[in-house]
Coordinates of C-alpha atoms in Angstrom, one line a residue:
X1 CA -41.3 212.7 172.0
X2 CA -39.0 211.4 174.9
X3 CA -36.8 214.6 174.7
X4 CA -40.0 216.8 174.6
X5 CA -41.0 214.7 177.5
X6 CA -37.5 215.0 179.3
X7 CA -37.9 219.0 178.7
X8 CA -40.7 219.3 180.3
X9 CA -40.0 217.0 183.5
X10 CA -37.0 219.4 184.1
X11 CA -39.2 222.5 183.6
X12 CA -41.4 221.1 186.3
X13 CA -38.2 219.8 188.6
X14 CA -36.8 223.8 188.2
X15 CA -40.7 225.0 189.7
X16 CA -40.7 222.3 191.7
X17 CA -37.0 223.0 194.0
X18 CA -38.3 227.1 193.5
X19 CA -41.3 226.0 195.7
X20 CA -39.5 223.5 198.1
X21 CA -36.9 226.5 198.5
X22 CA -39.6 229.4 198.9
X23 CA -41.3 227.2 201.0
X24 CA -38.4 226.1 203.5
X25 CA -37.0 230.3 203.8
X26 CA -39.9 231.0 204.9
X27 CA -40.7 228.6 207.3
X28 CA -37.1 228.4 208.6
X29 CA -38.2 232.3 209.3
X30 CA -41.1 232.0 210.8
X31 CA -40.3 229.0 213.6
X32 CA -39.4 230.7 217.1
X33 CA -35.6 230.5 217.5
X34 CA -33.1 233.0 216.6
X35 CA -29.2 231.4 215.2
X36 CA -27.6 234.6 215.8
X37 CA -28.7 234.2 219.9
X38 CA -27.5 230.9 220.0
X39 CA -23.9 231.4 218.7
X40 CA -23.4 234.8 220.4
X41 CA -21.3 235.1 223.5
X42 CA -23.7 235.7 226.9
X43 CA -21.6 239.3 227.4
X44 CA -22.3 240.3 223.8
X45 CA -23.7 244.0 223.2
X46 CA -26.8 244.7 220.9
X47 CA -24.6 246.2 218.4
X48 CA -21.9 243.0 218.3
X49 CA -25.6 241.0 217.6
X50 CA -26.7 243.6 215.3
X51 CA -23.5 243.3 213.3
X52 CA -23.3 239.9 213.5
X53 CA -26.8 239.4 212.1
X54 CA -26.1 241.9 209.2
X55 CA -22.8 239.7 209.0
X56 CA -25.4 237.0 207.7
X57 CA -27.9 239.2 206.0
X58 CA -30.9 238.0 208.8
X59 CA -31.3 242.1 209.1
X60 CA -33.2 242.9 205.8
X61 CA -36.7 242.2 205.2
X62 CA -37.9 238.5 204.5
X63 CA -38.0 239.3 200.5
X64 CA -34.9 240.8 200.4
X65 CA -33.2 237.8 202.3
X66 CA -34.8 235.5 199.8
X67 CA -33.6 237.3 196.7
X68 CA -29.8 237.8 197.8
X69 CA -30.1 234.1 198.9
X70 CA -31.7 232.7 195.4
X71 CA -29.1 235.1 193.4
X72 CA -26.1 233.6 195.7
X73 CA -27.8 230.2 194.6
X74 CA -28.4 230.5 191.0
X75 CA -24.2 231.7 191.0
X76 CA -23.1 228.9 193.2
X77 CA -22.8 230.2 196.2
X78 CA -24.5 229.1 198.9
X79 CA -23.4 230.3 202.0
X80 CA -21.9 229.8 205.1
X81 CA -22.5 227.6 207.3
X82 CA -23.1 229.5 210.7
X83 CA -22.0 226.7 213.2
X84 CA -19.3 225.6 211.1
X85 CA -18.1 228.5 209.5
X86 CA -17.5 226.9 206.3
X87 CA -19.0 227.1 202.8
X88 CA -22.0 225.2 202.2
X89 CA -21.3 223.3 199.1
X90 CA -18.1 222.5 200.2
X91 CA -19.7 220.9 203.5
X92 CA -22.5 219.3 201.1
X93 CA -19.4 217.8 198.5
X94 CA -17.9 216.4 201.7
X95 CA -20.7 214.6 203.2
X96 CA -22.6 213.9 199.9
X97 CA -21.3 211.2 198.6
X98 CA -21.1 209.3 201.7
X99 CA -24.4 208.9 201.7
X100 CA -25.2 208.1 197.9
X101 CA -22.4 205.2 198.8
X102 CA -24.6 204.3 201.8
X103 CA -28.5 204.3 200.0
X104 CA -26.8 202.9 196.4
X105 CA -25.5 199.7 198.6
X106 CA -28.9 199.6 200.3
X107 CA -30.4 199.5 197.1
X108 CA -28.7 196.9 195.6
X109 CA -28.9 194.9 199.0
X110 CA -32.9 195.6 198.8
X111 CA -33.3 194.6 195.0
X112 CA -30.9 190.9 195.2
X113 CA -32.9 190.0 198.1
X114 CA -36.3 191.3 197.5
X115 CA -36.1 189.9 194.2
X116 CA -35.0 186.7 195.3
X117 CA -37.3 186.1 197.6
X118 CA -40.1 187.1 195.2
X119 CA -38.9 184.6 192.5
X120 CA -38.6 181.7 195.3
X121 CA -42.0 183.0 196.6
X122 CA -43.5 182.5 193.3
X123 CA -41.7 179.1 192.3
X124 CA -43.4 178.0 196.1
X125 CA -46.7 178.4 195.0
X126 CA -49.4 176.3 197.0
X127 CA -46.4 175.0 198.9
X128 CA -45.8 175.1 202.9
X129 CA -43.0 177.6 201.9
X130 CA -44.9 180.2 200.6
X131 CA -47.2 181.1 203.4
X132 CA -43.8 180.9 205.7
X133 CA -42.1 183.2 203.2
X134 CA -45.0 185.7 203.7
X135 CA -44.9 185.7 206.9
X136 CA -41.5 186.6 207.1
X137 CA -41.9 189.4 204.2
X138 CA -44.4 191.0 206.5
X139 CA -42.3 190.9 209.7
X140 CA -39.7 192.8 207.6
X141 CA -42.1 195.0 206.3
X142 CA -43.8 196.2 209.1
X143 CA -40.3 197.2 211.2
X144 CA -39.3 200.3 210.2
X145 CA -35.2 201.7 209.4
X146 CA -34.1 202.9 213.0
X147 CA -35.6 200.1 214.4
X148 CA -33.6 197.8 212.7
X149 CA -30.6 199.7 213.1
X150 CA -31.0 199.7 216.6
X151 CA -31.2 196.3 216.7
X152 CA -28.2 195.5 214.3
X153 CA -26.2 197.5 216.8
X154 CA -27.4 195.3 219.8
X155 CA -26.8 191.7 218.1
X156 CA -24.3 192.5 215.6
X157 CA -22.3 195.3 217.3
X158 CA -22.6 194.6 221.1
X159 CA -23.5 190.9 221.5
X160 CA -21.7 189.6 218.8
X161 CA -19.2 192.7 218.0
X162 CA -18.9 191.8 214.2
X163 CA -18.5 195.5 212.6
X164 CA -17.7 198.9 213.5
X165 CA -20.8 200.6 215.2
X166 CA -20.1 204.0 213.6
X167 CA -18.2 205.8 211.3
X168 CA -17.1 205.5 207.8
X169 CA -13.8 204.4 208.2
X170 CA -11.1 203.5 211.0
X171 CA -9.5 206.5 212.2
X172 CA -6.2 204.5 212.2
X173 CA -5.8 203.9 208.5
X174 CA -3.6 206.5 206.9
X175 CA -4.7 206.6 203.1
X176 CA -5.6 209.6 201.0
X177 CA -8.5 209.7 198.9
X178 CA -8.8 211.4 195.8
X179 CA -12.1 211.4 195.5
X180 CA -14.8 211.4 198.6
X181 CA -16.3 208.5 197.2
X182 CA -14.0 206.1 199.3
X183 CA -15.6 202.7 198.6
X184 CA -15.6 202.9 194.7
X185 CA -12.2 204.8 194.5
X186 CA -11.0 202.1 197.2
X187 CA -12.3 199.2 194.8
X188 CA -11.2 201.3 191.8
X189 CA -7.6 201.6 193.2
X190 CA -6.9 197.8 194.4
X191 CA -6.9 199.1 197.9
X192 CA -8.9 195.5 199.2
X193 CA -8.0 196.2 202.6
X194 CA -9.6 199.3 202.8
X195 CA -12.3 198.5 201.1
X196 CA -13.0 195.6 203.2
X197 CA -12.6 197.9 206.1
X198 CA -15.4 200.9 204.8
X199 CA -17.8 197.9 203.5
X200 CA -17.3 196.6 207.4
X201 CA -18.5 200.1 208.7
X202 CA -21.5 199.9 206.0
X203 CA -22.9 196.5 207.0
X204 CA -25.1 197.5 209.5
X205 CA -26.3 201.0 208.1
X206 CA -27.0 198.9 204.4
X207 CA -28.9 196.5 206.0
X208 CA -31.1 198.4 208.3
X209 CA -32.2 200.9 205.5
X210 CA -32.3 197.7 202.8
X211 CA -34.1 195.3 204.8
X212 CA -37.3 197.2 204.6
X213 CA -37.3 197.9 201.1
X214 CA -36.2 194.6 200.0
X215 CA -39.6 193.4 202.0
X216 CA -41.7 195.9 199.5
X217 CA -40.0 194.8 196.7
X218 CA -40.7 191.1 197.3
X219 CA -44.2 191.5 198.0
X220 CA -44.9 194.1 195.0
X221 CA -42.7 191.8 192.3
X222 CA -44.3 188.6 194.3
X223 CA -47.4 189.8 193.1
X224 CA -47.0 190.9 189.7
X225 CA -45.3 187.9 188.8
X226 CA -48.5 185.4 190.0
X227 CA -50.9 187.7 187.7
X228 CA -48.0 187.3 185.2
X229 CA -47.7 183.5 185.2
X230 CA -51.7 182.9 184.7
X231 CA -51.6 185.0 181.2
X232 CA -51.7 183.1 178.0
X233 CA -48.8 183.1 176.8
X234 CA -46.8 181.6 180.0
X235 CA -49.1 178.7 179.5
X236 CA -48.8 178.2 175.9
X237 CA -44.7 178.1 176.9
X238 CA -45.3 175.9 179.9
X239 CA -47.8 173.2 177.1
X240 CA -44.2 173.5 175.3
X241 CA -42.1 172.4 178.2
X242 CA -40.5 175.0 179.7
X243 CA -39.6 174.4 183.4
X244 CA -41.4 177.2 185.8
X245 CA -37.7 178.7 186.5
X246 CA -37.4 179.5 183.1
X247 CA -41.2 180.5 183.1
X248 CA -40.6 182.8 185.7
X249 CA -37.2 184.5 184.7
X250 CA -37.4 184.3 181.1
X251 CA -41.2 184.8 180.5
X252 CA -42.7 186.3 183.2
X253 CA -40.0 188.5 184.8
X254 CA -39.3 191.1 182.1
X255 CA -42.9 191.7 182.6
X256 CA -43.6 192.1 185.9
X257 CA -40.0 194.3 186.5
X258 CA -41.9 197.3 185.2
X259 CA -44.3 198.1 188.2
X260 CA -41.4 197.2 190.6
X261 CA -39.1 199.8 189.3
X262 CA -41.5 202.5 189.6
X263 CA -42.5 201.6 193.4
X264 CA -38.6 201.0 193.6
X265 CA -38.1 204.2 192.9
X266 CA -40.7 206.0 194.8
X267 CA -38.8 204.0 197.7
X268 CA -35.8 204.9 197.3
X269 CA -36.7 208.4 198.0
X270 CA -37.7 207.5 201.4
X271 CA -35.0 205.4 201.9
X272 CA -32.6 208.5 201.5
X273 CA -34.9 210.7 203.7
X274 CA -34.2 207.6 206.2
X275 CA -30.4 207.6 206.3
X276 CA -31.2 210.6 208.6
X277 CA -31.9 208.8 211.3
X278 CA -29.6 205.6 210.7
X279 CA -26.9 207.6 209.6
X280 CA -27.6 209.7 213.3
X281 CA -27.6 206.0 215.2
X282 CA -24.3 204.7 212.9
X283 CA -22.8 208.6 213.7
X284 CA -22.3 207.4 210.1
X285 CA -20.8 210.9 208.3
X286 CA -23.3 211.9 205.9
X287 CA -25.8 214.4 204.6
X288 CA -28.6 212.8 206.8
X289 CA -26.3 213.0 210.2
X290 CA -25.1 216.5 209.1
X291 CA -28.8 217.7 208.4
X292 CA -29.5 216.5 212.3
X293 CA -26.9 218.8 213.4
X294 CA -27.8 221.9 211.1
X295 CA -31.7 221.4 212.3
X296 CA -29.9 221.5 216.0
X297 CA -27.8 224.5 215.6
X298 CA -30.5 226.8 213.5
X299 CA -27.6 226.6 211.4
X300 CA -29.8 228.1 208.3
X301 CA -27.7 228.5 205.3
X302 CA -26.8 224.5 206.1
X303 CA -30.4 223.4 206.6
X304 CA -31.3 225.0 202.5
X305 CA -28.6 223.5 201.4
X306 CA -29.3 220.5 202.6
X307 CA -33.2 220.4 201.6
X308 CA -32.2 221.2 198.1
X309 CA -29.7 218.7 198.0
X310 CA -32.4 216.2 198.8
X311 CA -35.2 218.0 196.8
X312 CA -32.8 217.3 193.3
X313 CA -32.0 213.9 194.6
X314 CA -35.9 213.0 194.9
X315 CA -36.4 214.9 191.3
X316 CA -33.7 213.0 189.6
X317 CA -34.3 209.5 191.1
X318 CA -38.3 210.0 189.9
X319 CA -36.6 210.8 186.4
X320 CA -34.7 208.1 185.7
X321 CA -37.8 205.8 186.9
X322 CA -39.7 207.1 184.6
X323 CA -37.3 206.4 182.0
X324 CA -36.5 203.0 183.6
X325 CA -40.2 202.2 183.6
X326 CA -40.3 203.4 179.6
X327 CA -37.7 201.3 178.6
X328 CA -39.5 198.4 180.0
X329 CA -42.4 198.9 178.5
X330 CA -42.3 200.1 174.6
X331 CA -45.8 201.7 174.6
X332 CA -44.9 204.0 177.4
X333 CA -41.9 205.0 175.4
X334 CA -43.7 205.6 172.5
X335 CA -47.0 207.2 174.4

């Protein structure tokens, strides 16, 4: 049943990138600007632009362009960039895992916290701490990524100049990477100093995407674990004597995780859509600050690349919720 399941979530993920790639070819068509004017020479001739556009196939008819372009795909290939005259997937390889780094450690930041101030929040009940908690939650919850960032870079970058205010790494440190995955190969390789250096430059960035979703998390787990800790079988183990931080992380947790993965997850889409605009603040290189540029440039073969990244990342992080959320709960993985 799961693998028939699985099967058919990745038959619908396949219609579902056809549609988000149909739909963004067309509309990348349709939007007034032309690429080929803005990286042509003011002295150009109309047949150095002519060439140039049949150079990037923008000459043939709408259908045509999307065939070729689907075909290239399918093989592997998909294109050049036209502002930085390099190969697409190359340019996506680069940047990539930069930003997987950047949303994984936002993640985890998001779930520690979140989840600890849940837990506390609950353990607080009908205490002067829990009305203060949730006050705070919703403070965090109701600034947004970018505004956060902002202000990390004010306190944290200006006022009190703590960490690097952009990039990935200092420009100063000679080391070779295998890998583009510099914090894990960094912490993989015994390379502290490094590491410390790249998890400096990351501070910022993870906490303005995390604190957000660690605010969601806390109130969604918050609540699921109060209707957890009224159900019959919490009190029968709190007539036996168990202490309500056992209650809560022995009993009632493993219950109430299973709707905060699936919002998690949902979450975490958005949070990777935002690293566009914190990675853009943090001049932080990844996909999101690249995908800025590309939207900039009318750099077209960079801008589908870059929305079908994102399209398999949202597909693939829905997936593995779904199969967190089963192996939570044994009657969905049965269903």
């Amino acid at each position: 049943m799961i693998a028939v399941s699985i099967l058919n979530r990745l038959i619908m993920a396949a219609a579902t990138l056809f549609g988000v790639a149909l739909i963004v070819f067309v509309l990348l068509r349709v939007v007034p600007g032309d690429p080929i004017a803005m990286m042509i020479s003011p002295g150009a001739s109309p047949a150095d632009i002519a060439a140039l556009r049949a150079h990037y196939g923008l000459d043939a008819s709408l259908t045509t362009q999307f065939g070729i372009w689907l075909k290239s795909v399918l093989a592997g290939d998909f294109g050049t960039s036209i502002s930085l005259k390099r190969d697409v997937l190359s340019l996506l390889g680069e940047r990539l895992p930069a930003t997987l780094e950047l949303a994984f450690a936002a993640l985890v930041l998001a779930v520690l916290l979140g989840g600890a101030v849940a837990i506390i929040g609950t353990l607080a009940r009908r205490t002067i701490l829990e009305p203060i908690l949730d006050s705070l939650n919703g403070l965090f919850l109701a600034v947004p990524d970018f505004v956060w960032a902002l202000a990390l870079v004010l306190v944290l970058g200006v006022l009190f100049p703590l960490f690097p205010l952009s990039g990935r790494i200092d420009p100063s440190t000679d080391v070779q990477f295998a890998t583009p995955f510099y914090l894990i190969e960094s912490l993989l390789t015994l390379r502290f100093r490094v590491f410390a250096d790249i998890s400096a430059h990351m501070v910022m960035p993870v906490l303005a995407l995390g604190l957000p979703l660690a605010a969601i998390i806390a109130r969604v787990l918050k609540a699921a674990l109060s209707e957890a800790m009224v159900q019959d079988y919490i009190l029968l183990a709190k007539l036996k004597g168990m202490s309500d931080l056992r209650l809560v992380l022995q009993e009632a947790l493993r219950n109430a995780v299973g709707p905060t993965i699936a919002l998690t997850g949902v979450q975490f889409t958005f949070l990777i859509g935002g690293t566009v605009i914190v990675e853009r603040i943090f001049a932080y290189p990844g996909i999101g600050n690249m995908a800025i540029d590309a939207v900039i440039n009318r750099d077209l073969p960079l801008i589908q690349g870059l929305v079908l990244v994102f399209g398999a990342l949202f597909i693939l992080v829905n997936l593995a919720v779904d199969l967190l959320v089963a192996a939570f709960n044994p009657r969905l993985a049965h269903g």
